[in-house]
CSV table of C-alpha atoms in Angstrom, one decimal:
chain,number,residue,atom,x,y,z
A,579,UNK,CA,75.2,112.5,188.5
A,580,UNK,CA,72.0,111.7,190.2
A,581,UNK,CA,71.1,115.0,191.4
A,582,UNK,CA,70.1,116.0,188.6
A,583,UNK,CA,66.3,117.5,188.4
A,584,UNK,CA,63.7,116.4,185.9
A,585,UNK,CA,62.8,117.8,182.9
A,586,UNK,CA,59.2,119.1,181.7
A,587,UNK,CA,58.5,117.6,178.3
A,588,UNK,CA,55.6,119.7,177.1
A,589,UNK,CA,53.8,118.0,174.0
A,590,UNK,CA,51.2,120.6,171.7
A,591,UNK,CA,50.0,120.9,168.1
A,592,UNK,CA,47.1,121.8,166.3
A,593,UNK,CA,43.7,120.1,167.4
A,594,UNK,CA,43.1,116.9,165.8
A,595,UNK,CA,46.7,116.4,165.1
A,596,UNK,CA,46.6,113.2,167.2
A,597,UNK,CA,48.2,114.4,170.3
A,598,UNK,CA,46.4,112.5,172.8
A,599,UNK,CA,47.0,109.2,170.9
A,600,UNK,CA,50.3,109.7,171.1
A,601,UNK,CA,50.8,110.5,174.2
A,602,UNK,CA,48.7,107.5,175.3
A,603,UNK,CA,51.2,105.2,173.6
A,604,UNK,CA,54.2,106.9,174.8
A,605,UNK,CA,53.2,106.2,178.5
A,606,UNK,CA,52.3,102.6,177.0
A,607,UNK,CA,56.3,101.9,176.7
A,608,UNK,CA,57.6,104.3,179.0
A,609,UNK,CA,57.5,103.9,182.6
A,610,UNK,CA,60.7,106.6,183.2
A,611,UNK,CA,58.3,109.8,182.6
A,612,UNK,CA,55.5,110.9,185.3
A,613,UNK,CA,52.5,112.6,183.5
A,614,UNK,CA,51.3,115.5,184.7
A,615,UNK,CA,48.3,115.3,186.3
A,616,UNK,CA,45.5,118.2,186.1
A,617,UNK,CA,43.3,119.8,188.3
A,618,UNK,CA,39.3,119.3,187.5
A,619,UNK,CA,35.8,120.7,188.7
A,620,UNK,CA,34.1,118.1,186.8
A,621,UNK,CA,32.8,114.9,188.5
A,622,UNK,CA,34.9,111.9,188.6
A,623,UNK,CA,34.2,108.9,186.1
A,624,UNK,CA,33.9,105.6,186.8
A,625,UNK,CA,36.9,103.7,187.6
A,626,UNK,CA,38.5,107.5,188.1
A,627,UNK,CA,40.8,108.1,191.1
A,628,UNK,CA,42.0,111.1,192.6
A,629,UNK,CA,45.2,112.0,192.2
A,630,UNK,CA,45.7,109.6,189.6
A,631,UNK,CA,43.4,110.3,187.0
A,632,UNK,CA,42.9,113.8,188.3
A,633,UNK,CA,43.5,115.7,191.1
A,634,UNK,CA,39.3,116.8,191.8
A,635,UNK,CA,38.2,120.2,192.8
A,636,UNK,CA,35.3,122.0,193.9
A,637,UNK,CA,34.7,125.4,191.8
A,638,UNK,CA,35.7,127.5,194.7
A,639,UNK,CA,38.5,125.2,195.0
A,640,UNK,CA,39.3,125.4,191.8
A,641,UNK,CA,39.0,129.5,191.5
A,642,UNK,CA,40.9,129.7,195.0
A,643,UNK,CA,43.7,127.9,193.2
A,644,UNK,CA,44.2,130.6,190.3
A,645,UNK,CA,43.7,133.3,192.6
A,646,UNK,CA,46.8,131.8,194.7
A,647,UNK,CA,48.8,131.4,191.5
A,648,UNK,CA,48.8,127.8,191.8
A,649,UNK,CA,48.1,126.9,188.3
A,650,UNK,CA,50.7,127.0,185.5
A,651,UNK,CA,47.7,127.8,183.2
A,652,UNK,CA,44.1,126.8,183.3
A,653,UNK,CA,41.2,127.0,180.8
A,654,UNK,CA,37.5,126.1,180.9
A,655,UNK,CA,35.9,123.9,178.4
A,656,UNK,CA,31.9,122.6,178.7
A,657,UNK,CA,31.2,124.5,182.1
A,658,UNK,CA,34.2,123.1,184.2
A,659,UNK,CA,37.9,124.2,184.4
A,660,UNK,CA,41.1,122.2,184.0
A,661,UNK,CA,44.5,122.9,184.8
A,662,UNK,CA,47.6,122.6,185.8
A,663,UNK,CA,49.1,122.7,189.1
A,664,UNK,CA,52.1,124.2,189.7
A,665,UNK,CA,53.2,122.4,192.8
A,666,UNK,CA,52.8,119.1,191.7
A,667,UNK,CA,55.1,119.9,189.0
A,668,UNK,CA,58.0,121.8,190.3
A,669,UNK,CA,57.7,118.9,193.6
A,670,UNK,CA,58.2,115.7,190.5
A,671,UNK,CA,60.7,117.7,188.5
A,672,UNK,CA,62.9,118.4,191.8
A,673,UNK,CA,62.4,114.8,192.7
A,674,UNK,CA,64.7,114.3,189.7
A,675,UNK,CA,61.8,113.0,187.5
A,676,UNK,CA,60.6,114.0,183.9
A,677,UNK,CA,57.2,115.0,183.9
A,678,UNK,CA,55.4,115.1,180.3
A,679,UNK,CA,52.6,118.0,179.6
A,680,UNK,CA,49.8,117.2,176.7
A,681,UNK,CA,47.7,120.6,175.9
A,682,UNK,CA,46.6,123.0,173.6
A,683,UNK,CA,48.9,125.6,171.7
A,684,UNK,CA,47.2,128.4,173.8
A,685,UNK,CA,48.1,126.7,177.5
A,686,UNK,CA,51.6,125.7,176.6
A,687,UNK,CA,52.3,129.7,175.8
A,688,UNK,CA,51.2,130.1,179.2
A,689,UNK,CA,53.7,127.5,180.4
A,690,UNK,CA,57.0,128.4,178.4
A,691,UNK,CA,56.2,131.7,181.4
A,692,UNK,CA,56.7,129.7,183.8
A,693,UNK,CA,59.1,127.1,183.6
A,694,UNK,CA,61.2,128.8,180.7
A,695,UNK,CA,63.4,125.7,180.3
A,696,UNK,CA,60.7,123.3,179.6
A,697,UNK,CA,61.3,121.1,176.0
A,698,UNK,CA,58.7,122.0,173.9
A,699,UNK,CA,57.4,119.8,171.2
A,700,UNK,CA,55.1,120.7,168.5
A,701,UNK,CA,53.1,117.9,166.8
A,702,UNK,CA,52.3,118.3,163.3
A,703,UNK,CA,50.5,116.7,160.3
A,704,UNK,CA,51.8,114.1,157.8
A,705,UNK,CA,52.4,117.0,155.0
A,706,UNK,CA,51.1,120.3,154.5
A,707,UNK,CA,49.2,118.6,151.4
A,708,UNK,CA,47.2,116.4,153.6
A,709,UNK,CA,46.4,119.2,156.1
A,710,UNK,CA,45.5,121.2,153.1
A,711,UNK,CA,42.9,118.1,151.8
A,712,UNK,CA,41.9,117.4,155.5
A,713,UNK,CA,40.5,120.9,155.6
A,714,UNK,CA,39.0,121.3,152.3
A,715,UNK,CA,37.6,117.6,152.6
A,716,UNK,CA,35.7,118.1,155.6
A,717,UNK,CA,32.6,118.1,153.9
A,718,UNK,CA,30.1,120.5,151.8
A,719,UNK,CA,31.6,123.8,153.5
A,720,UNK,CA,32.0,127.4,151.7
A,721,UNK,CA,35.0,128.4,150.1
A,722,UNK,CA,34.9,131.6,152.8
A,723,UNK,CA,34.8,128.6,155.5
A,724,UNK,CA,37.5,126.5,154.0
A,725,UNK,CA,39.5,129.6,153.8
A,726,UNK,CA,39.3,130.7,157.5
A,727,UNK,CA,40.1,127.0,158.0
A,728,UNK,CA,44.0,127.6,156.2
A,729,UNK,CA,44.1,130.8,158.0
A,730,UNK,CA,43.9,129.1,161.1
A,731,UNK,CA,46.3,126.6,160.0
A,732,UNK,CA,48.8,128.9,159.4
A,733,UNK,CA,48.2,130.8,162.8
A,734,UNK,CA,49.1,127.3,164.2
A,735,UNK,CA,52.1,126.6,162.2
A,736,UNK,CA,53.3,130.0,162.9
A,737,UNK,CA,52.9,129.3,166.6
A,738,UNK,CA,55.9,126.6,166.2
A,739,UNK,CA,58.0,129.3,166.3
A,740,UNK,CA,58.2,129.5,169.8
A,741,UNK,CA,58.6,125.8,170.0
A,742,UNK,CA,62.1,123.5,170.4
A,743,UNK,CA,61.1,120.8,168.3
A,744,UNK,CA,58.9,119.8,165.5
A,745,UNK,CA,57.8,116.4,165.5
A,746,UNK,CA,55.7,114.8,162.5
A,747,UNK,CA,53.1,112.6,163.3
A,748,UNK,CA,53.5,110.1,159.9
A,749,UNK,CA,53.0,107.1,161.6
A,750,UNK,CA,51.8,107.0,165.4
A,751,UNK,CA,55.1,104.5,165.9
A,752,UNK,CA,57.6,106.9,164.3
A,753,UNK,CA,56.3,109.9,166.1
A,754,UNK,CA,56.1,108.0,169.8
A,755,UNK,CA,60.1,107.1,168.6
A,756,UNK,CA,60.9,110.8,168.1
A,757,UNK,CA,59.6,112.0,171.4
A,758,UNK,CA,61.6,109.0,173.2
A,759,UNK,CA,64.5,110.2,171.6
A,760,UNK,CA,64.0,113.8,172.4
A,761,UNK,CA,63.9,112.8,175.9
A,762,UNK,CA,66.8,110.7,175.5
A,763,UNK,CA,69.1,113.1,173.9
A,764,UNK,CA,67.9,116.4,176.1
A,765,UNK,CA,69.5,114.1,178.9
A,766,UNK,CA,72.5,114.6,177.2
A,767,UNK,CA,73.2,118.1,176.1
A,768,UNK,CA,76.1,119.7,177.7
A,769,UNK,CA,74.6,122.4,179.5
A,770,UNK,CA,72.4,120.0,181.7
A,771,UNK,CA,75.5,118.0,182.7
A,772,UNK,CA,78.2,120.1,182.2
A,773,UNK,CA,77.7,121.8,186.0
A,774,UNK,CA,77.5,118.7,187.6
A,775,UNK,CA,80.6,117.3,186.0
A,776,UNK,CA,82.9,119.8,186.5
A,777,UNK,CA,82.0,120.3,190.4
A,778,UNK,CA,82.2,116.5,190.7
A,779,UNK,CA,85.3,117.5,188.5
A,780,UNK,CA,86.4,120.3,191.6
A,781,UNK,CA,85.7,118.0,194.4
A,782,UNK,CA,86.4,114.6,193.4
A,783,UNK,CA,89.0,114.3,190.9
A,784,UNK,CA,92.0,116.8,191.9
B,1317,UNK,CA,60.7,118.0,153.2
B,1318,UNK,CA,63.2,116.1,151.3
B,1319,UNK,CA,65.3,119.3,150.4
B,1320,UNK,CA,66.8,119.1,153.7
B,1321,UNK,CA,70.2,119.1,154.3
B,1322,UNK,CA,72.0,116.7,156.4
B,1323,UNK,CA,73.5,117.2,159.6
B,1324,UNK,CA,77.2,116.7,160.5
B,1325,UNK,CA,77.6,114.9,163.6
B,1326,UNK,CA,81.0,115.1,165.3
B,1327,UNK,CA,82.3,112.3,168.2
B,1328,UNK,CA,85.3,112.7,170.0
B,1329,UNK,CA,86.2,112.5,173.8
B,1330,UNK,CA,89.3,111.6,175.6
B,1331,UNK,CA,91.4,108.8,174.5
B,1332,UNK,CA,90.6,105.6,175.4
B,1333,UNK,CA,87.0,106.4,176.1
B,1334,UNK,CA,86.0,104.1,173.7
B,1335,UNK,CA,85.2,106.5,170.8
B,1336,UNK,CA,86.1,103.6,167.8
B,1337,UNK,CA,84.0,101.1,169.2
B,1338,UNK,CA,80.7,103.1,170.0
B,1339,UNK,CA,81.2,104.5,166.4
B,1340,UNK,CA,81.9,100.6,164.6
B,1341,UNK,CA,78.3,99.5,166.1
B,1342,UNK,CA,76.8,102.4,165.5
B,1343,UNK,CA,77.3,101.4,161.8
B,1344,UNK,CA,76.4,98.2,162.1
B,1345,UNK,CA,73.2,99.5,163.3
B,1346,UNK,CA,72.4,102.5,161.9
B,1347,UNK,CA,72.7,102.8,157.6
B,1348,UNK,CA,71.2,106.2,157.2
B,1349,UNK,CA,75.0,107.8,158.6
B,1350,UNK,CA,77.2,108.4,155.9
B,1351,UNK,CA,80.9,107.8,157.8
B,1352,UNK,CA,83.0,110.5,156.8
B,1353,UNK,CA,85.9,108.9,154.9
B,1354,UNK,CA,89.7,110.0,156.0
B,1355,UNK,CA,92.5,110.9,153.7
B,1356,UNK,CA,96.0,109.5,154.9
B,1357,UNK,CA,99.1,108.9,152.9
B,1358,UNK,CA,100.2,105.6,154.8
B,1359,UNK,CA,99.8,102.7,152.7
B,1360,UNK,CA,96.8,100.8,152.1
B,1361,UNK,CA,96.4,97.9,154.2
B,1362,UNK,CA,95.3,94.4,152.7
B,1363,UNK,CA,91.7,94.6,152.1
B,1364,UNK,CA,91.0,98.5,152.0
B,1365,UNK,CA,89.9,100.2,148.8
B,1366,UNK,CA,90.1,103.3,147.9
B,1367,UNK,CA,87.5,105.9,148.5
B,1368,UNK,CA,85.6,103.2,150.8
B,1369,UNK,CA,88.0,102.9,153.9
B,1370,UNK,CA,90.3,105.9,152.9
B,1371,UNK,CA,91.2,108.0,149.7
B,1372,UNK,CA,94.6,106.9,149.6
B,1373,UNK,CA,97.5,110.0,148.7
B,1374,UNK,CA,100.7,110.6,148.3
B,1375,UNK,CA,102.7,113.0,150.5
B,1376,UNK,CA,102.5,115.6,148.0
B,1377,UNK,CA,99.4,115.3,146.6
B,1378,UNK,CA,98.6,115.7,151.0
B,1379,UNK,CA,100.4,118.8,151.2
B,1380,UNK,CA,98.6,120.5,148.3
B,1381,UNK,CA,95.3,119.7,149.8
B,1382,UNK,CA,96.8,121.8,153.1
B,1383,UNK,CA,97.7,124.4,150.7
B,1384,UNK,CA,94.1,124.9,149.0
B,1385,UNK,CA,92.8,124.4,152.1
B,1386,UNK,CA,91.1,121.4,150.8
B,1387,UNK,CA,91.0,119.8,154.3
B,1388,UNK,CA,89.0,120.7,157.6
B,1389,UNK,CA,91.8,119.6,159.5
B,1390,UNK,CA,94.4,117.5,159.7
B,1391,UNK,CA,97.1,115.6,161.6
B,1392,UNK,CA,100.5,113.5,161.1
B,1393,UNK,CA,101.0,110.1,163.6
B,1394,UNK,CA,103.7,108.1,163.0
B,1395,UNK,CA,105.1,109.8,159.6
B,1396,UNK,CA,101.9,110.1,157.9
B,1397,UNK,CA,99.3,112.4,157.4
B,1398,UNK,CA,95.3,111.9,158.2
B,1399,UNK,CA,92.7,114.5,157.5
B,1400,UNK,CA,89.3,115.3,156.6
B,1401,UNK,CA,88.5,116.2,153.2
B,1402,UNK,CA,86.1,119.4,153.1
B,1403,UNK,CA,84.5,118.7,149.2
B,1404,UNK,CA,83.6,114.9,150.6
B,1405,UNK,CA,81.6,116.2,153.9
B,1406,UNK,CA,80.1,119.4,151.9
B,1407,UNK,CA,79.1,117.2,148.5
B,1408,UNK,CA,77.5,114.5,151.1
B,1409,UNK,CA,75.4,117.1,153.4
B,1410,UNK,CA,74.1,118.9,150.4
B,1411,UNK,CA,73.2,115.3,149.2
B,1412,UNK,CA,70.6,115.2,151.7
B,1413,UNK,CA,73.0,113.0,153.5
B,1414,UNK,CA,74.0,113.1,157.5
B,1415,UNK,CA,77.8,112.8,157.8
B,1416,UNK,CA,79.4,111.0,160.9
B,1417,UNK,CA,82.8,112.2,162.2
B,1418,UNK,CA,84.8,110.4,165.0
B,1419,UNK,CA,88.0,112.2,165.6
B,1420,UNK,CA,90.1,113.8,168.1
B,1421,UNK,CA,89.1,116.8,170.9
B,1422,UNK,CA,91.8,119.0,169.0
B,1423,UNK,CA,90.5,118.5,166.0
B,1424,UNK,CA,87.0,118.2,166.4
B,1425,UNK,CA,87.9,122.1,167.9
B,1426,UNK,CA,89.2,122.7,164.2
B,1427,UNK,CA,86.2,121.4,162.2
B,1428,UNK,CA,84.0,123.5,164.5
B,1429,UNK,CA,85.8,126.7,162.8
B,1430,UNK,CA,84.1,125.4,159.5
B,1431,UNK,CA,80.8,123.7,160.4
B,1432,UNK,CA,79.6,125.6,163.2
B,1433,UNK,CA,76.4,124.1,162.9
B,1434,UNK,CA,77.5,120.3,163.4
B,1435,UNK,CA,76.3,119.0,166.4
B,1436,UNK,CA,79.0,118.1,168.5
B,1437,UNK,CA,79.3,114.9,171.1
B,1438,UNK,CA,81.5,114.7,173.4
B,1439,UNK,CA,81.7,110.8,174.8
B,1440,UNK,CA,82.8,110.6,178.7
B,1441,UNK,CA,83.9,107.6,181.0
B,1442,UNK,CA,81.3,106.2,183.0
B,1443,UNK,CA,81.9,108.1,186.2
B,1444,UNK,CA,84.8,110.2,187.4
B,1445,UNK,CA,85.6,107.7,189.9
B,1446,UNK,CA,86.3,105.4,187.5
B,1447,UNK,CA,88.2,108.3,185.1
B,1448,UNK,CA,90.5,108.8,188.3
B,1449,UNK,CA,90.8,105.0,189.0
B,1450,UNK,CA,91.3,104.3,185.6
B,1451,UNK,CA,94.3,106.8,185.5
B,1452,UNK,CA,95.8,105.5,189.2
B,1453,UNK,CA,95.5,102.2,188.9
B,1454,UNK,CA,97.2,101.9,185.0
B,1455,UNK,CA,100.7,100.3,186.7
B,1456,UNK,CA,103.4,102.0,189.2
B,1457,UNK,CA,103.8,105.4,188.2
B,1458,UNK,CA,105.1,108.3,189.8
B,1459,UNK,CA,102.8,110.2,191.7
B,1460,UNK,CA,103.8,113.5,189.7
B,1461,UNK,CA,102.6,111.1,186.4
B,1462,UNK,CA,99.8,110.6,188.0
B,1463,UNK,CA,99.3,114.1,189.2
B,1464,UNK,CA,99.9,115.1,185.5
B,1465,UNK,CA,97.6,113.0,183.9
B,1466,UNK,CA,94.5,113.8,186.7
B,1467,UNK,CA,95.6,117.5,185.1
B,1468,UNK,CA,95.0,115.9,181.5
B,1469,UNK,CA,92.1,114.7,182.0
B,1470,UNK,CA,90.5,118.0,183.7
B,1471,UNK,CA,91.7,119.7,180.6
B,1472,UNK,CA,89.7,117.2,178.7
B,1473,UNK,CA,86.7,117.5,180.2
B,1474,UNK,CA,87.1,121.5,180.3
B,1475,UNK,CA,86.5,121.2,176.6
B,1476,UNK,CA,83.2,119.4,176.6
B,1477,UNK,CA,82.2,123.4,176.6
B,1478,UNK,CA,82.4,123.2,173.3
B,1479,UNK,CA,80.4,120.3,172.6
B,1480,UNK,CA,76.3,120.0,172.5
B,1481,UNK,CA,76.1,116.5,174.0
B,1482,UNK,CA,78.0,114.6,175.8
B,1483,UNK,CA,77.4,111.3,176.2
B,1484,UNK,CA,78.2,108.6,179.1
B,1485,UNK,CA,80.0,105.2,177.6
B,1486,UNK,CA,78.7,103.1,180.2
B,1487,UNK,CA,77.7,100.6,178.2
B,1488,UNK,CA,78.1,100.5,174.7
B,1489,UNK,CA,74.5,100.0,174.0
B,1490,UNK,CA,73.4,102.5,175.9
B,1491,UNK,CA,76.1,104.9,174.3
B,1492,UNK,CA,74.8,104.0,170.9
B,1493,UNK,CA,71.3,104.5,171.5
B,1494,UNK,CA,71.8,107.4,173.2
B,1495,UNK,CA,73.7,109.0,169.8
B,1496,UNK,CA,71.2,107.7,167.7
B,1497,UNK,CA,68.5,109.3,169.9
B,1498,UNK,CA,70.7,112.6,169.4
B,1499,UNK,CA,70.7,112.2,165.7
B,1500,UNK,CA,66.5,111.6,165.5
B,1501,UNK,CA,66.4,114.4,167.9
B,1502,UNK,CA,68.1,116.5,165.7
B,1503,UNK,CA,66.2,116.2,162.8
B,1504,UNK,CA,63.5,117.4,165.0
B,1505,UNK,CA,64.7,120.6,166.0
B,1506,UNK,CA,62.2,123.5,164.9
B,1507,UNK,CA,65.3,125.9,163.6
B,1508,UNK,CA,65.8,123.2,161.5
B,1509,UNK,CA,62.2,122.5,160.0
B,1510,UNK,CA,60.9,125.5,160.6
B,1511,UNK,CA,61.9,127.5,157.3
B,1512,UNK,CA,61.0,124.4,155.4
B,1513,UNK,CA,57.7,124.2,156.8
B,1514,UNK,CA,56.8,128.2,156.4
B,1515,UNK,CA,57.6,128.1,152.6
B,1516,UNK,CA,55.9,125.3,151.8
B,1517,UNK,CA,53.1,127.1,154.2
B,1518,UNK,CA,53.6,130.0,152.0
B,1519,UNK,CA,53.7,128.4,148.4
B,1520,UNK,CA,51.4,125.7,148.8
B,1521,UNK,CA,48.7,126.0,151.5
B,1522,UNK,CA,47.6,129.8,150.9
C-alpha cells in the first residue's frame, strides 16, 4: 500500500483565530507531515535559509512565477508577495508525503481550484459568545464599527461552507489533537485505499 | 454545541480479523463510546446482568421484536437469536451519546438501511499477503477449499465499498488509535457542525 500519494492538509480560519500557533505546535509533535514552504520577495532574516524557511525571490522572479502559473495562489502584504508554489507541492504529495497549508480564508479558495481533493480545515473560536465579546471588547469603538466587525464574522463563518472540517480551537492541545486525528483518519477512508486494495486484490490474491 | 447528536459508529470486517479484540481495548480506553448492547435469547452466563452485557429475552418475546420491527437486524447461531435493538441506539444518539457497534459484514449491510448516516469501518488484515497466507497455510486442505475461501475473502473485501473507513489491524494499538482518530475526526466534520454553528450565528451573534 505504499504507493499511495500524500495528502494536502490545508488549515484556515478567521484572523486571529490562532492559526499559526497551532500549526507551530502541530509540527512540534509531528515529524510525518512536510510544511509547505512559500515563495517570498522579502529579504531573508537572520538565521533564515532558503528553501527551508522560504524559498526567496526577486520581484521579477516572483511576477515571472504567476505569469507561468506556478503559484497555487499568491497575495501581497507590506510591499512584498508570498505564495505558494505549485511544484513543490504536487513534487512532496507524489513523493507519497502529506504536506500541510496554513493561510488566509481568501488563498485557500484559491487552492480548493487547484488541488480539489485537498482536506480542508477551518479553525474556529472557543464559542460564538466569546467571538461575539472578543469583538465588542476590543476597546472604545462605535457601535457602527462593532457592527461591521459581526458582519465580518459571519462572512467568515459562512465561508466554512466550503470547508471539510471544522475544528475548534478551545484549548491549543485539543485542537493540535483534532488536526492529528484528521490526518489519521483521512488515511483511512475507503475511497483513498479502496483502489489500491482491490488491484493488489486482482494481481496478488487470485 | 451540546445539542449535538451522537454518531453511530459501525465495525465489522471479515472474520477473524480481530474485530472483538480491537473493540474490548477500545473500551478500556475510550469512555465517551456508548457500546451498543445486543439482545439474544441464550441464557445468561455467570456474571452478566441484564441490560449491561445483554437484555436477556425469551424466544417469543425475540420474535415479536422481529415482528414490530423493533430490531435493526438480527441473526440466529447456534439455536439462538442476537440482534440489535433500534429504541436502545435511537434513545442513546438523541442523548447526545456516540453508539459503538461491532458486528458482522452482513449485518452491518442491514443497519446501513436504517442509519445511513453511521460511519462505517471496515477492519482489514495487515496485508493481502498475509490474508492469502493466512487462508493457505490454516492445515492440509484441498486446493479447491483453498480456491473457495481466496473467493471468500475477495467477496469480503468487495464489500468494503460500502464502508467509510477501513482500517489496517496491524497492530492492535495502531488499529485503536486509528478508530479513535476516526471518531474525533468525525465530530469535526463541517456537515456536521455547520447547521449548529449558523443558528447560533443567526440567534445569537446578529
Amino acid at each position: 500500500m505504499k504507493d499511495e500519494q500524500g495528502i494536502l492538509f490545508i488549515l484556515s480560519g478567521p484572523s486571529g483565530v490562532g492559526k499559526g500557533t497551532v500549526r507551530k505546535q502541530l509540527f512540534e509533535e509531528d515529524s510525518e507531515l512536510q510544511y509547505s514552504i512559500s515563495v517570498t520577495t522579502r529579504n531573508p532574516r537572520e538565521g533564515e535559509q532558503d528553501g527551508v524557511d522560504y524559498f526567496f525571490k526577486s520581484r521579477d522572479q516572483f511576477e515571472d512565477m504567476i505569469e507561468q502559473n506556478e503559484l497555487i495562489e499568491y497575495a501581497e502584504y507590506v510591499g512584498n508577495y508570498y505564495g505558494t508554489p505549485k511544484k513543490y507541492v504536487e513534487d512532496t504529495l507524489k513523493a507519497g508525503k502529506d504536506v500541510f497549508l496554513e493561510i488566509e480564508v481568501q488563498g485557500a479558495l484559491k487552492v480548493r481550484d487547484t488541488f480539489p481533493h485537498g482536506v480542508f480545515i477551518f479553525l474556529f473560536p472557543p464559542s460564538l459568545d466569546e467571538l461575539k465579546n472578543r469583538i465588542i471588547n476590543r476597546g472604545t469603538e462605535s457601535e457602527e464599527l462593532i457592527r461591521n466587525r459581526l458582519l465580518e464574522a459571519k462572512k467568515e463563518i459562512e465561508m466554512m461552507d466550503a470547508y471539510d472540517y471544522v475544528v475548534v480551537n478551545d484549548e491549543i492541545d485539543n485542537a493540535v489533537r483534532r488536526i492529528q486525528s484528521i490526518v489519521v483518519s483521512e488515511h483511512c477512508k475507503r475511497e483513498r485505499v479502496y483502489q489500491q486494495y482491490k488491484k493488489a486484490l486482482g494481481s496478488e490474491l487470485l
